[in-house]
Coordinates of C-alpha atoms in Angstrom, one line a residue:
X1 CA 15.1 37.9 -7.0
X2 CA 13.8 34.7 -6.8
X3 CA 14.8 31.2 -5.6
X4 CA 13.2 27.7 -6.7
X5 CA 14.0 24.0 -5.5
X6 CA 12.8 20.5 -6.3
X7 CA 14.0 17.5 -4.5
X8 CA 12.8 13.9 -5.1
X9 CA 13.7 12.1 -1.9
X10 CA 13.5 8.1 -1.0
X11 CA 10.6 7.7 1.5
X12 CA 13.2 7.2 4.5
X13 CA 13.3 8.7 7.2
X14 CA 16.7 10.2 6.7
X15 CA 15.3 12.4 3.8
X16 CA 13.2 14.6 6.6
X17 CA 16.3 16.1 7.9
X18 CA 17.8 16.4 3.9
X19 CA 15.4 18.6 2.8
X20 CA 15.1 20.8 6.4
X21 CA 18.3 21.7 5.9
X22 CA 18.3 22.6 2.4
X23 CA 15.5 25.2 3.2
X24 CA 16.8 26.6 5.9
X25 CA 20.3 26.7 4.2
X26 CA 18.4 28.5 1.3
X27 CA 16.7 31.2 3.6
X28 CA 19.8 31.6 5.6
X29 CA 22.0 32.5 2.5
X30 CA 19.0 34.7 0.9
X31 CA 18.6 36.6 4.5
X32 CA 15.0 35.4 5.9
X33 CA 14.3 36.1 9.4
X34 CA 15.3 33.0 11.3
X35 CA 11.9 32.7 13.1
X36 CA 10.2 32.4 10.1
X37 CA 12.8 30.3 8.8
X38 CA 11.9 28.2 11.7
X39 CA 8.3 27.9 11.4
X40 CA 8.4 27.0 8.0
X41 CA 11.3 24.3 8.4
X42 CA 9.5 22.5 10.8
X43 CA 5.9 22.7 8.5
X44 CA 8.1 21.3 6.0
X45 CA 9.6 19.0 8.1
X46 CA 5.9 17.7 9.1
X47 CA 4.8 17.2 5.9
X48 CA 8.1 15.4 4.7
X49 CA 7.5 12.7 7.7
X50 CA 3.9 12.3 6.3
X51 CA 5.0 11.7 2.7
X52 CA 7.8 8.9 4.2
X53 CA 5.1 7.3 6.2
X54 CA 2.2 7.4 4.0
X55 CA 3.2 8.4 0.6
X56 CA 3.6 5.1 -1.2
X57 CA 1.6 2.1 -2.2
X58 CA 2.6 -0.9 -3.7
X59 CA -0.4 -2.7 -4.0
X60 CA -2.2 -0.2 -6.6
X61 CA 1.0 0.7 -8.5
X62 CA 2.5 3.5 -7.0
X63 CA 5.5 4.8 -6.7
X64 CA 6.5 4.0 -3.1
X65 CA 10.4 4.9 -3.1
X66 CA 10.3 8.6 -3.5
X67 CA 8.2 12.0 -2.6
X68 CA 8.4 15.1 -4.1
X69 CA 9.6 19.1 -2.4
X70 CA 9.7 21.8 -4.3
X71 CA 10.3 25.5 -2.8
X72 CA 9.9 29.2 -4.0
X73 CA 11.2 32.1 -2.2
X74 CA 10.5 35.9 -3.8
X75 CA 10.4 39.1 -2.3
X76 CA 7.0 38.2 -0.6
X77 CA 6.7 34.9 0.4
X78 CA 7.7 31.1 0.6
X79 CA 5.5 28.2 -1.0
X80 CA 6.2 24.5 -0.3
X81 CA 4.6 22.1 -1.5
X82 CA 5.2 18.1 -0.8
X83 CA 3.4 15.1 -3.0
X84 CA 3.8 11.8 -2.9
X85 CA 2.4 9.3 -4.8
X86 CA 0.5 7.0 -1.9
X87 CA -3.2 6.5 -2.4
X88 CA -4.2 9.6 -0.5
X89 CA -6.8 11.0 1.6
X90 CA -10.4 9.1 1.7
X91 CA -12.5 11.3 -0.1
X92 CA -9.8 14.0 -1.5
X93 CA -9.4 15.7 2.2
X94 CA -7.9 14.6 5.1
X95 CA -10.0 13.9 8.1
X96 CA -10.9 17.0 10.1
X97 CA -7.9 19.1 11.5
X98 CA -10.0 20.4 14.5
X99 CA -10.0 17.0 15.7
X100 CA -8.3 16.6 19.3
X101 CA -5.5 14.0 19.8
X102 CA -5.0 12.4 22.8
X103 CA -1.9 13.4 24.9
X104 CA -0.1 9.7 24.6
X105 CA -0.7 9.7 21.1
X106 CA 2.5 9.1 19.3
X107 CA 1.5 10.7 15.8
X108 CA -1.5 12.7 14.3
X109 CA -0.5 16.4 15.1
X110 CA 1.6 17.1 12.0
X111 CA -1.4 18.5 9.6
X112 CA -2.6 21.2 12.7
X113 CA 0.7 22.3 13.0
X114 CA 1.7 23.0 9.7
X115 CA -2.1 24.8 9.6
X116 CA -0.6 26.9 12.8
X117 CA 2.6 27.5 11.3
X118 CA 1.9 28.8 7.3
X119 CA -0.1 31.6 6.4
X120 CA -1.9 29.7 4.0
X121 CA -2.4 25.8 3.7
X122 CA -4.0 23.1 0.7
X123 CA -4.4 19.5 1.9
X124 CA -5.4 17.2 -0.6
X125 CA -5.1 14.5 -2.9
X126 CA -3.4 15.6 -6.5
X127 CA -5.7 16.1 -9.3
X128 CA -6.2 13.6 -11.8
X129 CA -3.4 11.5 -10.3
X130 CA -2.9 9.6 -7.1
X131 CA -1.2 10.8 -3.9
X132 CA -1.8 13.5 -1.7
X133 CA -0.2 16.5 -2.0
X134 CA 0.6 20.1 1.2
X135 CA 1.1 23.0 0.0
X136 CA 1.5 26.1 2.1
X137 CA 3.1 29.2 2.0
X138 CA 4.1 32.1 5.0
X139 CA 5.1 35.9 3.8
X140 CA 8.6 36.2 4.6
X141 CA 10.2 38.6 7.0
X142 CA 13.9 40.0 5.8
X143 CA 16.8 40.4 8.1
X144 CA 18.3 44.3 7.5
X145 CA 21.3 43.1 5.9
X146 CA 19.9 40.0 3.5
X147 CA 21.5 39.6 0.5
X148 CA 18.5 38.7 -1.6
X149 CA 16.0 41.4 -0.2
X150 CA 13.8 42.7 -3.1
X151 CA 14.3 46.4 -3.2

């Protein structure tokens, strides 16, 4: 069985926690392990802060009240992906995640740790269109009794 999402959120802050708990809700109900639940909650809740601070821009005609989240769970994995419709990254990638950020910095870790949390990750701006868009998936891991647990 599979299970499929799509939110359009306002870029405010209190659409982070909105869509964090309708994935792990989601997982919960279909039986994922909770660590993995975890790990991916957290990428998502990373690149949903991204999309509310960066995602929207006025000044070029874009679409600066809302982002995009649309989930898939199957028997194998989880894919996220979140796009918004700011002017996105310089170039068509962001700058480069081996970086190191200072300890006092207040922001500039989120891309790295999605990176460190999904199996697989995409960064970049959305073809043909403006904004940037993450997508990354993580296989899922099945608690013994889930409901949803391809067979």
């Amino acid at each position: 069985m599979s299970i499929w999402w799509s939110l359009h959120l306002r870029r405010e802050a209190a659409s982070v926690p909105l869509a964090r708990r309708l994935l792990l809700g989601t997982m919960e109900s279909a039986g994922v392990d909770p660590d993995i639940s975890y790990d991916l909650s957290l990428a998502l809740s990373e690149a949903c802060a991204n999309a509310v601070e960066h995602g929207g821009d006025l000044a070029h005609g874009g679409t600066s009240e809302a982002f995009r989240v649309t989930a898939y769970l199957d028997g194998e994995k989880c894919r996220i992906e979140v796009a918004d419709s700011g002017p996105g990254f310089p170039g068509g990638r962001p700058w480069p995640l081996a970086r190191l950020v200072p300890a006092e910095a207040e922001h500039g870790r989120g891309l790295c740790l999605i990176r460190e949390l999904a199996d697989h990750v995409h960064i970049g701006n959305k073809p043909g269109r403006r904004g940037a868009v993450v997508i990354f998936d993580k296989v899922l891991k099945w608690r013994k009794d889930a409901p949803l647990l391809a067979v």
